[in-house]
JSON list of C-alpha atoms in Angstrom, two decimals:
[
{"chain": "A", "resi": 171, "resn": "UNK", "atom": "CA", "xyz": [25.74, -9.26, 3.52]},
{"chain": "A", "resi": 172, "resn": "UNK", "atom": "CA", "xyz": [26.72, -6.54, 5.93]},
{"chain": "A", "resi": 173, "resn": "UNK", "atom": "CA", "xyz": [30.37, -7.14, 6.91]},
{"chain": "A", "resi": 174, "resn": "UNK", "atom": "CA", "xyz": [31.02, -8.16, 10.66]},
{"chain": "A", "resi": 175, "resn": "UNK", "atom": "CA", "xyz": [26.87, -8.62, 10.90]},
{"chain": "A", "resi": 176, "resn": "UNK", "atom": "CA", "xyz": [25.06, -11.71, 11.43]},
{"chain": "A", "resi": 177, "resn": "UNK", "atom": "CA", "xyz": [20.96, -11.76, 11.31]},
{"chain": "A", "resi": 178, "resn": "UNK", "atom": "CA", "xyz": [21.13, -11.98, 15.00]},
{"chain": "A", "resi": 179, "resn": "UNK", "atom": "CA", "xyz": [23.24, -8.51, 15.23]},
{"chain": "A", "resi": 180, "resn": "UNK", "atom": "CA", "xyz": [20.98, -7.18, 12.44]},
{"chain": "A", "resi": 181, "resn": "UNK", "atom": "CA", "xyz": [17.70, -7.55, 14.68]},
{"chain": "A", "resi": 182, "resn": "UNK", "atom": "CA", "xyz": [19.64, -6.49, 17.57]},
{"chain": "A", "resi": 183, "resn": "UNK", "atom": "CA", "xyz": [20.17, -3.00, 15.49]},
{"chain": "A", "resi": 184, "resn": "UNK", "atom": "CA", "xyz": [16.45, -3.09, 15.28]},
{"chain": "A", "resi": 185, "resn": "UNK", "atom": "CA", "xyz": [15.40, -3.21, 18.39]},
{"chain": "A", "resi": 186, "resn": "UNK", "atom": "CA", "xyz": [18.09, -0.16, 18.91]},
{"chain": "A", "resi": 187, "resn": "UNK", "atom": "CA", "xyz": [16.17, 1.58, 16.66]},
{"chain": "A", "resi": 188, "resn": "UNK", "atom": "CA", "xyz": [12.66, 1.36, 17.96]},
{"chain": "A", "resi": 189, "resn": "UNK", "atom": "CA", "xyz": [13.71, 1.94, 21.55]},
{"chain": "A", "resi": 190, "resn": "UNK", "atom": "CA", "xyz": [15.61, 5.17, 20.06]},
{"chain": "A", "resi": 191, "resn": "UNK", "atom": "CA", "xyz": [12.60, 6.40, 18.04]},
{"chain": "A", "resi": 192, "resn": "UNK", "atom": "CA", "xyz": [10.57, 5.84, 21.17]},
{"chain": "A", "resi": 193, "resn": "UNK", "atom": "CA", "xyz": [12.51, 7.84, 23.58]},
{"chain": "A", "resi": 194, "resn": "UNK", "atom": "CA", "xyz": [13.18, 10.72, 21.26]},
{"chain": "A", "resi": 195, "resn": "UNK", "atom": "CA", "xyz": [9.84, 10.93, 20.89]},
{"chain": "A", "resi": 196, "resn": "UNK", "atom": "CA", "xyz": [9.12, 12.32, 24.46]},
{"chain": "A", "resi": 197, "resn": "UNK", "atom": "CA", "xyz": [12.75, 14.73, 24.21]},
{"chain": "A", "resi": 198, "resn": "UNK", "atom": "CA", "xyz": [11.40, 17.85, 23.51]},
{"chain": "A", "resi": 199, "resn": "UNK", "atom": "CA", "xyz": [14.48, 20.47, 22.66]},
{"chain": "A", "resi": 200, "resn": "UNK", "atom": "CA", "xyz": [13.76, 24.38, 21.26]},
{"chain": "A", "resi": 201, "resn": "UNK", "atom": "CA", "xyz": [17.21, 24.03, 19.68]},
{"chain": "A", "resi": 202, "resn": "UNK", "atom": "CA", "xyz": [16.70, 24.80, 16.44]},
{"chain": "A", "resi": 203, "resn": "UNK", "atom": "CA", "xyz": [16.28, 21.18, 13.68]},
{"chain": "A", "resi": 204, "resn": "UNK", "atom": "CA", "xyz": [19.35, 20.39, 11.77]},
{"chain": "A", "resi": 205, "resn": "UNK", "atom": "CA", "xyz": [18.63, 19.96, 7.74]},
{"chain": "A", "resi": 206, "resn": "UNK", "atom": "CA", "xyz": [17.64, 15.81, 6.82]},
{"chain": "A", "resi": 207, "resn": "UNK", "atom": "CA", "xyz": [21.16, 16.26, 4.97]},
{"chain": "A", "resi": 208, "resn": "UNK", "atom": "CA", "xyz": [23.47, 17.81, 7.46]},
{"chain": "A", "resi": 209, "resn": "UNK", "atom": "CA", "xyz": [21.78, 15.46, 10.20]},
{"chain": "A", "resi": 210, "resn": "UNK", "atom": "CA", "xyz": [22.32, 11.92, 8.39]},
{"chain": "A", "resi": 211, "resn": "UNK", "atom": "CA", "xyz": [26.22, 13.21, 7.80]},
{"chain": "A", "resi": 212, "resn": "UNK", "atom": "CA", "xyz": [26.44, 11.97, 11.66]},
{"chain": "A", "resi": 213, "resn": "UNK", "atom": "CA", "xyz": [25.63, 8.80, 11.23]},
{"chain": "A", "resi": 214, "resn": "UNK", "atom": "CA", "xyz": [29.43, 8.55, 10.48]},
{"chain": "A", "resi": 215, "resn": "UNK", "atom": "CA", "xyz": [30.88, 10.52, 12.60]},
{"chain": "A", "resi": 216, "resn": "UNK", "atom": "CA", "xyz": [28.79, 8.00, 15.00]},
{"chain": "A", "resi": 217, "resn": "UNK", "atom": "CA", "xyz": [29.51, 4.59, 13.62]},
{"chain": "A", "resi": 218, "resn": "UNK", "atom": "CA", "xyz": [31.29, 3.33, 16.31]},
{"chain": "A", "resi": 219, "resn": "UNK", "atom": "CA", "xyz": [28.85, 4.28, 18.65]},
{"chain": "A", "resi": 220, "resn": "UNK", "atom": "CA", "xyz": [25.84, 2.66, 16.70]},
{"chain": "A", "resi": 221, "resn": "UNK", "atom": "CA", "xyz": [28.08, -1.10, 16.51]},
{"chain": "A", "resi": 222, "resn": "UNK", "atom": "CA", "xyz": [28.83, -1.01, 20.42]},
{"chain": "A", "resi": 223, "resn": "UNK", "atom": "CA", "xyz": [24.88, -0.70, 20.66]},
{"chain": "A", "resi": 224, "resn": "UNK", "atom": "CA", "xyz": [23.74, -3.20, 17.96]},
{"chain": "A", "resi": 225, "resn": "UNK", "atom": "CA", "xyz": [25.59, -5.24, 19.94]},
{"chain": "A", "resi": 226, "resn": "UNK", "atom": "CA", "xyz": [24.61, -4.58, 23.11]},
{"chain": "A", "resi": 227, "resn": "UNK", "atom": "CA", "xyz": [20.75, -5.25, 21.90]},
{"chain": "A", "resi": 228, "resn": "UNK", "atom": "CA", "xyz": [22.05, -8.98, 21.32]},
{"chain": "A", "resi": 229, "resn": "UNK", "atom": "CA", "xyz": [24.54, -9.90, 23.13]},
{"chain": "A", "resi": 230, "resn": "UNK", "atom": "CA", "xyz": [24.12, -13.27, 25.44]},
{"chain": "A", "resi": 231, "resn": "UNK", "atom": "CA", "xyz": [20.46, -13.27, 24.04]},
{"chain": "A", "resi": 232, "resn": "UNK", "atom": "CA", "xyz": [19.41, -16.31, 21.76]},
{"chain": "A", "resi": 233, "resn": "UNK", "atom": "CA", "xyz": [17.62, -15.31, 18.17]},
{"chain": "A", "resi": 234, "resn": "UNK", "atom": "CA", "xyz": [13.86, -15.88, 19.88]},
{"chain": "A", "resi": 235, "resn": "UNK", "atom": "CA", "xyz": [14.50, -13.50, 22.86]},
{"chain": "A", "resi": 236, "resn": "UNK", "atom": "CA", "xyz": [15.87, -11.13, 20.20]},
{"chain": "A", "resi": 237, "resn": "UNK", "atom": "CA", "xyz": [13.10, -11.00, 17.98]},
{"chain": "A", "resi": 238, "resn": "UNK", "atom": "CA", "xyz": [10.70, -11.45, 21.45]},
{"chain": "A", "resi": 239, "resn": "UNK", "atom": "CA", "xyz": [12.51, -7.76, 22.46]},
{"chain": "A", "resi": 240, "resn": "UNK", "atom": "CA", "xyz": [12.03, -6.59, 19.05]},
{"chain": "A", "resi": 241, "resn": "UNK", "atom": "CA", "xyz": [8.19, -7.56, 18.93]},
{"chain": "A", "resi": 242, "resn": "UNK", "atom": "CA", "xyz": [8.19, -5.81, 22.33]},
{"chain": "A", "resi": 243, "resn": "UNK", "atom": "CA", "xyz": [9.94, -3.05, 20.93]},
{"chain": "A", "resi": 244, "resn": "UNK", "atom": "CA", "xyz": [7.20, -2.42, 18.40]},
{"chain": "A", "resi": 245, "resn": "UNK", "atom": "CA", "xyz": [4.51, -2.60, 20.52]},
{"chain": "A", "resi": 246, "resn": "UNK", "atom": "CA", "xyz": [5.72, -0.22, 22.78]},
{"chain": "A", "resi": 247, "resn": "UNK", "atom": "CA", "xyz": [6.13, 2.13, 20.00]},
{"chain": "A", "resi": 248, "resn": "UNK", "atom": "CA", "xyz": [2.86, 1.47, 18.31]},
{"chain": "A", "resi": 249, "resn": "UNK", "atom": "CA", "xyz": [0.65, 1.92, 21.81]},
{"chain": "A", "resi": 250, "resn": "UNK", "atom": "CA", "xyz": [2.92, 5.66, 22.02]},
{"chain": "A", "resi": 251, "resn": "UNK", "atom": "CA", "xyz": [1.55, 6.54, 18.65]},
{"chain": "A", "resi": 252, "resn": "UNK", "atom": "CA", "xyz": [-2.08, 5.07, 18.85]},
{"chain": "A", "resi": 253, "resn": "UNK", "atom": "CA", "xyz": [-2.07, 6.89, 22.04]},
{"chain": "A", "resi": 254, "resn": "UNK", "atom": "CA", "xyz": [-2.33, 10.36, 20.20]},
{"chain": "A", "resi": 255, "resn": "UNK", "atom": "CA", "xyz": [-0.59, 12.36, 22.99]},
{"chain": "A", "resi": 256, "resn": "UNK", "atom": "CA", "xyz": [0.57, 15.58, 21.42]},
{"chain": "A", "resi": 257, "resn": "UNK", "atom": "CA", "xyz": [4.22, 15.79, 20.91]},
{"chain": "A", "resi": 258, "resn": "UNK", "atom": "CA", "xyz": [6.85, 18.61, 20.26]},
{"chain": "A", "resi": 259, "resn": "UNK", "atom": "CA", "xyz": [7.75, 19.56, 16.61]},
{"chain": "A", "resi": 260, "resn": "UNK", "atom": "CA", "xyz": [11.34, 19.15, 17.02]},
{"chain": "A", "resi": 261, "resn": "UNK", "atom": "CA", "xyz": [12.75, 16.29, 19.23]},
{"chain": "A", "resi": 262, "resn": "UNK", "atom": "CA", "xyz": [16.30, 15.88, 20.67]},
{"chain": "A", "resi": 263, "resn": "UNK", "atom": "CA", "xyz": [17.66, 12.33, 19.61]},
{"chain": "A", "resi": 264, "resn": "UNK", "atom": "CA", "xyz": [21.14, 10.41, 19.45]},
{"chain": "A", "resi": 265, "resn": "UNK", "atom": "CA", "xyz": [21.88, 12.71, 16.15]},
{"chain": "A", "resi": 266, "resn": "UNK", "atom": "CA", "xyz": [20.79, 15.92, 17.65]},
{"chain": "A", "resi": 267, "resn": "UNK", "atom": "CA", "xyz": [17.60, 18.36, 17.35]},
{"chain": "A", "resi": 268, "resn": "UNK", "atom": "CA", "xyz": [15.56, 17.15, 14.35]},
{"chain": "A", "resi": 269, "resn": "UNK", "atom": "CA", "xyz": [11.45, 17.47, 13.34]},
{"chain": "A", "resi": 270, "resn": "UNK", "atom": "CA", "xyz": [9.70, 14.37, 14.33]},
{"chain": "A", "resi": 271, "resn": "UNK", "atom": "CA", "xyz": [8.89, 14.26, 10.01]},
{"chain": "A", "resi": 272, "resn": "UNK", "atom": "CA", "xyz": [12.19, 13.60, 9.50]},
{"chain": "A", "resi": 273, "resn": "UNK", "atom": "CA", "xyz": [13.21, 11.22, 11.67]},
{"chain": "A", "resi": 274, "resn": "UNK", "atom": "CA", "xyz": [10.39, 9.39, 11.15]},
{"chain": "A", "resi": 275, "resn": "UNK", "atom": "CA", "xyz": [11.76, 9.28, 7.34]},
{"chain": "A", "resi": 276, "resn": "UNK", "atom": "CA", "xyz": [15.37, 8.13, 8.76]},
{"chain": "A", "resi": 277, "resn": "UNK", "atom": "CA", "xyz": [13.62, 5.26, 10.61]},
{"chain": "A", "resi": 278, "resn": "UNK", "atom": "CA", "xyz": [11.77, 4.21, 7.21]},
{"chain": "A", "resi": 279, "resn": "UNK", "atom": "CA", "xyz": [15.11, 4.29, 5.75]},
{"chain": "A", "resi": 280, "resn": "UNK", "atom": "CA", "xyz": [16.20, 2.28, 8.26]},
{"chain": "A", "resi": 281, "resn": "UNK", "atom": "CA", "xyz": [13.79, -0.68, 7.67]},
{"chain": "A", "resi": 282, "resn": "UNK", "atom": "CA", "xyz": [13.29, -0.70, 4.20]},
{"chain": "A", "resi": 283, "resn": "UNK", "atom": "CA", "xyz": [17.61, -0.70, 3.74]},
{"chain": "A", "resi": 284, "resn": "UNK", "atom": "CA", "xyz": [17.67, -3.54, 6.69]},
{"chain": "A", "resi": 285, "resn": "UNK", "atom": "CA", "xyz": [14.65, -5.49, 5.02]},
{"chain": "A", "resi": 286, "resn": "UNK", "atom": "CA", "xyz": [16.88, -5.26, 1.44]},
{"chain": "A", "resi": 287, "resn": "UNK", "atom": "CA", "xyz": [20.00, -6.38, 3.46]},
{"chain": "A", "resi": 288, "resn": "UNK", "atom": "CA", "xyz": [18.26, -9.38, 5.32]},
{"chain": "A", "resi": 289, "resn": "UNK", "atom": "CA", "xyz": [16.65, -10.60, 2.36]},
{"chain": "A", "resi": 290, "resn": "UNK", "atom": "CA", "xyz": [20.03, -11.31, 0.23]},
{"chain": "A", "resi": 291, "resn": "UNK", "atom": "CA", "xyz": [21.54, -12.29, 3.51]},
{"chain": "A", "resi": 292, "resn": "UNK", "atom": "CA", "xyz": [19.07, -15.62, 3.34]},
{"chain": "A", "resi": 293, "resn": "UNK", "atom": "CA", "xyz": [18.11, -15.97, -0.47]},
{"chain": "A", "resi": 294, "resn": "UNK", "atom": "CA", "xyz": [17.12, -19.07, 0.57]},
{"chain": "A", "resi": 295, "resn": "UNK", "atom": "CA", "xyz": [14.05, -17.95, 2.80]},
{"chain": "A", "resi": 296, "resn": "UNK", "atom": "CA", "xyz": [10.90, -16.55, 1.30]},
{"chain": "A", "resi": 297, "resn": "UNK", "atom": "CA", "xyz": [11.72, -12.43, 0.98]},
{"chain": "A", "resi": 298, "resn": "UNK", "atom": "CA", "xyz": [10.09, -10.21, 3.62]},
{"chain": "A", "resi": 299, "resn": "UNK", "atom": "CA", "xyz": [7.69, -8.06, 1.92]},
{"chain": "A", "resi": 300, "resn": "UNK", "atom": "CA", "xyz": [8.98, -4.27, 1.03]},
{"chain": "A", "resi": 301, "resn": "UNK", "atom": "CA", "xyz": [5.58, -2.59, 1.50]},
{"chain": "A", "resi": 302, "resn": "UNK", "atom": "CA", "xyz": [5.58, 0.01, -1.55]},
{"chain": "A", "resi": 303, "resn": "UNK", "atom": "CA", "xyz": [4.62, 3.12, 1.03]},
{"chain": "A", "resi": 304, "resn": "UNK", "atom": "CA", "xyz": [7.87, 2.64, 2.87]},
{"chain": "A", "resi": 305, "resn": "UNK", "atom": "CA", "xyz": [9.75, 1.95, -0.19]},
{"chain": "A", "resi": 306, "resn": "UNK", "atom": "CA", "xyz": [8.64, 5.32, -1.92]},
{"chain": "A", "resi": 307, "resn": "UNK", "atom": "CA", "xyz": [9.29, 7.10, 1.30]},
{"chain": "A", "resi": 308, "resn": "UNK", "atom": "CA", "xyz": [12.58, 5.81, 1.54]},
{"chain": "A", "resi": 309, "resn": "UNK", "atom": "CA", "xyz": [12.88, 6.56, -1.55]},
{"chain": "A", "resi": 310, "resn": "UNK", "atom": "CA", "xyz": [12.03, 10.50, -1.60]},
{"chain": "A", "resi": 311, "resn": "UNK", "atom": "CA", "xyz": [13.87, 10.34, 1.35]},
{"chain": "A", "resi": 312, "resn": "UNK", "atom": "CA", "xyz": [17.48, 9.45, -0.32]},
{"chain": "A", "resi": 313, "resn": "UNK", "atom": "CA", "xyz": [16.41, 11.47, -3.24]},
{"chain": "A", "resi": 314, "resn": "UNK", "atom": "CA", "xyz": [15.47, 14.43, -0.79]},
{"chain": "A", "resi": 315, "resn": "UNK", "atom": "CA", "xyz": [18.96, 14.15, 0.77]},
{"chain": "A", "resi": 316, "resn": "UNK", "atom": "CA", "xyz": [21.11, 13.53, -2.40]},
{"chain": "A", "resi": 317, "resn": "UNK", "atom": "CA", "xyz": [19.30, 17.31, -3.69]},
{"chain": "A", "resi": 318, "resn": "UNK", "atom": "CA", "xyz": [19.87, 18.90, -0.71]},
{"chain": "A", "resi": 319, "resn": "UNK", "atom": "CA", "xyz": [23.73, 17.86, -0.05]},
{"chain": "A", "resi": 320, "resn": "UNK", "atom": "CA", "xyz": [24.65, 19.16, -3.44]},
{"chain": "A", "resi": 321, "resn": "UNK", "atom": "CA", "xyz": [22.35, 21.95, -4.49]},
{"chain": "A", "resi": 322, "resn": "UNK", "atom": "CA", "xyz": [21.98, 23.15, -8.14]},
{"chain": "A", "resi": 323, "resn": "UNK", "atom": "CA", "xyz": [20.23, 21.93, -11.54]},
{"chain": "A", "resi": 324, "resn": "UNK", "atom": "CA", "xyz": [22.79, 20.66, -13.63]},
{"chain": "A", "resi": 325, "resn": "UNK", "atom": "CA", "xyz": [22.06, 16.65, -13.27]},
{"chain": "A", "resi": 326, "resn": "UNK", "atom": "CA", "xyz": [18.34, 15.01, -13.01]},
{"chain": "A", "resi": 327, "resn": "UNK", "atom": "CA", "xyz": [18.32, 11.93, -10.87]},
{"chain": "A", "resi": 328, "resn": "UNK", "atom": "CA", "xyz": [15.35, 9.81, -11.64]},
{"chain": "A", "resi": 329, "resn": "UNK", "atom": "CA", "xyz": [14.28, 6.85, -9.70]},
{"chain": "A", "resi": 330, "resn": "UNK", "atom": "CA", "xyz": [10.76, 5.92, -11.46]},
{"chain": "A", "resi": 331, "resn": "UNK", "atom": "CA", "xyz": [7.68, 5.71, -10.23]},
{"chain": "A", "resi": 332, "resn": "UNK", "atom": "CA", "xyz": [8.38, 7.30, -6.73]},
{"chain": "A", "resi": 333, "resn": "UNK", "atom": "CA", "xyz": [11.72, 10.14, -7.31]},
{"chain": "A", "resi": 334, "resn": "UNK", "atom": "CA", "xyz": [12.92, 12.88, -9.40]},
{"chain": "A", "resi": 335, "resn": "UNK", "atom": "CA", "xyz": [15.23, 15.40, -8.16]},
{"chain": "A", "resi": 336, "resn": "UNK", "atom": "CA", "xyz": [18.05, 17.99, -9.60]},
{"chain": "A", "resi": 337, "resn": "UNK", "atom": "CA", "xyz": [21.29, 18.22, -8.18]},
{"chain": "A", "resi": 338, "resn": "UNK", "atom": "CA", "xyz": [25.03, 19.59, -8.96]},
{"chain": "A", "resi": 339, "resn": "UNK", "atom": "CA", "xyz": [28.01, 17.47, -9.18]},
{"chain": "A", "resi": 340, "resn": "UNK", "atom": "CA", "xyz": [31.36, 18.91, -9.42]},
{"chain": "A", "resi": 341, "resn": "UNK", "atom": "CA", "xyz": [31.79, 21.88, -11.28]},
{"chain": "A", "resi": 342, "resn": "UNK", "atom": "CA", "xyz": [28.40, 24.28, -11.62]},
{"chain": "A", "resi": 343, "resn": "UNK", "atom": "CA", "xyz": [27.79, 23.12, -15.25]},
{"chain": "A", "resi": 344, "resn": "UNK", "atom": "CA", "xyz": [25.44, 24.10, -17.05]},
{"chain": "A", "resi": 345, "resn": "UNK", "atom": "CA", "xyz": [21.67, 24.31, -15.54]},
{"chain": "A", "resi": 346, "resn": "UNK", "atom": "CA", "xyz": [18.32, 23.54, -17.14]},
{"chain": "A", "resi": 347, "resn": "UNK", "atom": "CA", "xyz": [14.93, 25.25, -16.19]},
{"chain": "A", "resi": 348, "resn": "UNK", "atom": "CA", "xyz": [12.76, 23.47, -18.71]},
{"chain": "A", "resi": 349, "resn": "UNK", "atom": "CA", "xyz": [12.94, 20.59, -21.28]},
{"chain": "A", "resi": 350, "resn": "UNK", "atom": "CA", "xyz": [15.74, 17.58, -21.58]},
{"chain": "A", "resi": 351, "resn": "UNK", "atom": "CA", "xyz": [18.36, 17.79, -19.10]},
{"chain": "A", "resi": 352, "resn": "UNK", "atom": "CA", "xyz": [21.79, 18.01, -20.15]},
{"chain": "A", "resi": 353, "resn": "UNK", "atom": "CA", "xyz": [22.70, 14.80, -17.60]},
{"chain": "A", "resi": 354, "resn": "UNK", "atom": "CA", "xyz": [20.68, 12.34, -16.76]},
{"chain": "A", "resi": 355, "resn": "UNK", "atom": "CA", "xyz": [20.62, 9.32, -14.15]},
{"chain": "A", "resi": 356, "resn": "UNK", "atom": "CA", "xyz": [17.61, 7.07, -14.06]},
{"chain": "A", "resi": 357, "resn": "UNK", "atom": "CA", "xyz": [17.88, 3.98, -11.46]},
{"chain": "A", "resi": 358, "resn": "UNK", "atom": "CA", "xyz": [15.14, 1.25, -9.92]},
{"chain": "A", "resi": 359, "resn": "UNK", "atom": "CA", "xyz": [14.29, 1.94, -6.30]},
{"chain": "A", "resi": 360, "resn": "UNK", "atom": "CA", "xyz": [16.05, -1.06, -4.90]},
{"chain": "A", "resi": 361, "resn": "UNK", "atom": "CA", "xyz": [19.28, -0.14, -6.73]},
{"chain": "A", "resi": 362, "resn": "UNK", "atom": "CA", "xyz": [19.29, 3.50, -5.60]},
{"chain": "A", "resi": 363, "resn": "UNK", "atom": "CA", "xyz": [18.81, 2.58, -2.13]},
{"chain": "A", "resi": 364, "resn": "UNK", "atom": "CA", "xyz": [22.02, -0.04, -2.49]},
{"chain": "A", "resi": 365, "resn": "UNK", "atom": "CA", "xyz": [24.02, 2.78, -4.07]},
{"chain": "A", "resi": 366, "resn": "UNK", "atom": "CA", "xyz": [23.11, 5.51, -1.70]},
{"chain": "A", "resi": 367, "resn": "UNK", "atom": "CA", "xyz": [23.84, 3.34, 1.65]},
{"chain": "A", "resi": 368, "resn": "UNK", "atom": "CA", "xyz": [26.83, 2.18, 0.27]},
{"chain": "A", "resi": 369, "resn": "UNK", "atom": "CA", "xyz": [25.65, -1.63, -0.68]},
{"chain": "A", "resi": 370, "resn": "UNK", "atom": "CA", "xyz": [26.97, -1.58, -4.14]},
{"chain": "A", "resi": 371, "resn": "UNK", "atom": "CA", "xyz": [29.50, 0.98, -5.88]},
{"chain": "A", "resi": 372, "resn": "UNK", "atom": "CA", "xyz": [28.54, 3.41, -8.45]},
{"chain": "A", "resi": 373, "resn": "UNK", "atom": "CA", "xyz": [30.80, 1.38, -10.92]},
{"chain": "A", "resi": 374, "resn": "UNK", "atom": "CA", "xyz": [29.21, -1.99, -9.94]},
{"chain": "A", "resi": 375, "resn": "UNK", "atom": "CA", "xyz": [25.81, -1.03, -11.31]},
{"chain": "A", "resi": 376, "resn": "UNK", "atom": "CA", "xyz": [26.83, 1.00, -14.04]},
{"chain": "A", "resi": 377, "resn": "UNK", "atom": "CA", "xyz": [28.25, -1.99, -15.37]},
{"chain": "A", "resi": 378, "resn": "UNK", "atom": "CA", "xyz": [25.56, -4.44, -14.24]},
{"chain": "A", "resi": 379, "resn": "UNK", "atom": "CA", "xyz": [23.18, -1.74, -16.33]},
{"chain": "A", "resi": 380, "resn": "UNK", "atom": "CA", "xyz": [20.98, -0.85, -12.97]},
{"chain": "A", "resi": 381, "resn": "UNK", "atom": "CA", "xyz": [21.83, 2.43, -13.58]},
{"chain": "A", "resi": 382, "resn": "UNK", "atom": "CA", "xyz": [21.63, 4.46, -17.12]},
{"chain": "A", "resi": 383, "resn": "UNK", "atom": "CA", "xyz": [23.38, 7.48, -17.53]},
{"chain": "A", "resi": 384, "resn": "UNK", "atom": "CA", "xyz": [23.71, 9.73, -20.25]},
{"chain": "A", "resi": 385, "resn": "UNK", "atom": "CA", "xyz": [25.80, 13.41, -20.23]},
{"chain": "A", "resi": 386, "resn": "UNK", "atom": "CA", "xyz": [29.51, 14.06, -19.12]},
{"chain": "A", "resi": 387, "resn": "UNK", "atom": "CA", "xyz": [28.37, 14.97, -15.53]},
{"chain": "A", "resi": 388, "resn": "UNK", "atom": "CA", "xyz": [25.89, 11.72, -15.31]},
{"chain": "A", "resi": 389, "resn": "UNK", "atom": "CA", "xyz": [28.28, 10.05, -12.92]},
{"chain": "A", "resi": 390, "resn": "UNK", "atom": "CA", "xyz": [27.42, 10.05, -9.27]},
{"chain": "A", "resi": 391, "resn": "UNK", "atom": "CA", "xyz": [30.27, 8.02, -8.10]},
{"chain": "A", "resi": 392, "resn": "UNK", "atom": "CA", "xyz": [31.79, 11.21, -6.06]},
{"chain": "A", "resi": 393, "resn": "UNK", "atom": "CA", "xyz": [29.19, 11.75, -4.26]},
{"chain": "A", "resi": 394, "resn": "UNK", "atom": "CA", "xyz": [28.28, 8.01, -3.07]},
{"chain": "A", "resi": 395, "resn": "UNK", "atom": "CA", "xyz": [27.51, 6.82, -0.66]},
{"chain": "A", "resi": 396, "resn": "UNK", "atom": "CA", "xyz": [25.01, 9.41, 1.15]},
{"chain": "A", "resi": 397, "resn": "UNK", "atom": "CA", "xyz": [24.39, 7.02, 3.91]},
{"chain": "A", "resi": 398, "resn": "UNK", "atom": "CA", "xyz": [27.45, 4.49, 5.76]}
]
């Protein structure tokens, strides 16, 4: 479902992941962490980057030594962590300085969003399992992000059972400290994720009713997607 992606390519962005996550781990910086909001914004600015190395982690490989160098991948990582070597607070990765919390949270984004995208890639194949602690994570996560990348208390985003944040969009507005909210956006998990990483448009699911809005600021379509 990803344009110019096939589920080879996908795993192949994978494995970039893990063997990222596992080098950053040991990059140590005293340069100060960039903000989970201002940090993400570079996934952009880095998109080109991020292809030529998805690619990379396939290319000339058939699908089983793919997922063999993603299994190995995993391990690696896993024996790093089980290992309980101390490690720095804030780690220098691909993005820049950021707290090993947070990037942990990116990487959950990561594979709960790929997950989503290789399971309506094959509907045809039994779904791979979306383990509910990485989907609320993920979850907070996005919702974390959306709050922080447009400050203020003028719209409640709700994404039931696992997110509920305030945000501004547009024009201050008017605020609330108590009671109903003046705007209101309530969403399912799977759909926020889709809208925040760019997987369906803001109009799209309006329409579709995945999302229910009520108030003349309950629109969120300028400030989609956080994540592309």
């Amino acid at each position: 479902v990803l344009p110019d992606w096939n589920v080879r390519q996908l795993a192949g962005h994978l494995v970039f992941v893990h063997t990222g996550l596992r080098q950053s781990l040991d990059q140590s910086t005293r340069e100060p962490a960039l903000p989970i909001q201002e940090y993400v914004t570079r996934y952009r600015r880095d998109v080109e980057m991020i292809m030529a190395a998805t690619l990379a982690a396939s290319a000339d490989l058939t699908r089983s030594e793919v997922v063999a160098r993603l299994e190995s991948a995993i391990d690696d990582l896993a024996s790093r962590l089980e290992a309980g070597v101390q490690m720095s607070h804030v780690i220098s990765t691909r993005r820049g300085p950021t707290t090993i919390e947070d990037y942990f949270a990116t990487r959950i984004v990561e594979l709960i969003v790929h997950t989503d995208d290789l399971n309506r890639s094959v509907p045809e194949a039994p779904p791979a399992e979306l383990h509910r602690s990485g989907l609320s994570r993920c979850t907070r996560t996005l919702a974390g992000i959306l709050a922080g990348q447009h400050p203020g208390r003028s719209v409640e985003v709700r994404v039931p059972p696992y997110a509920a944040v305030q945000c501004a969009i547009g024009d201050p507005g008017p605020s609330h400290s108590r009671g109903t909210p003046p705007n209101v956006v309530e969403t399912d998990p799977l759909t926020f994720l889709r809208l925040a990483t760019g997987r369906i448009g803001w109009a799209d699911a309006l329409a579709e009713g995945r999302v229910h809005a009520s108030g003349l600021r309950a629109d969120l379509s300028a400030v989609l997607p956080l994540l592309s």
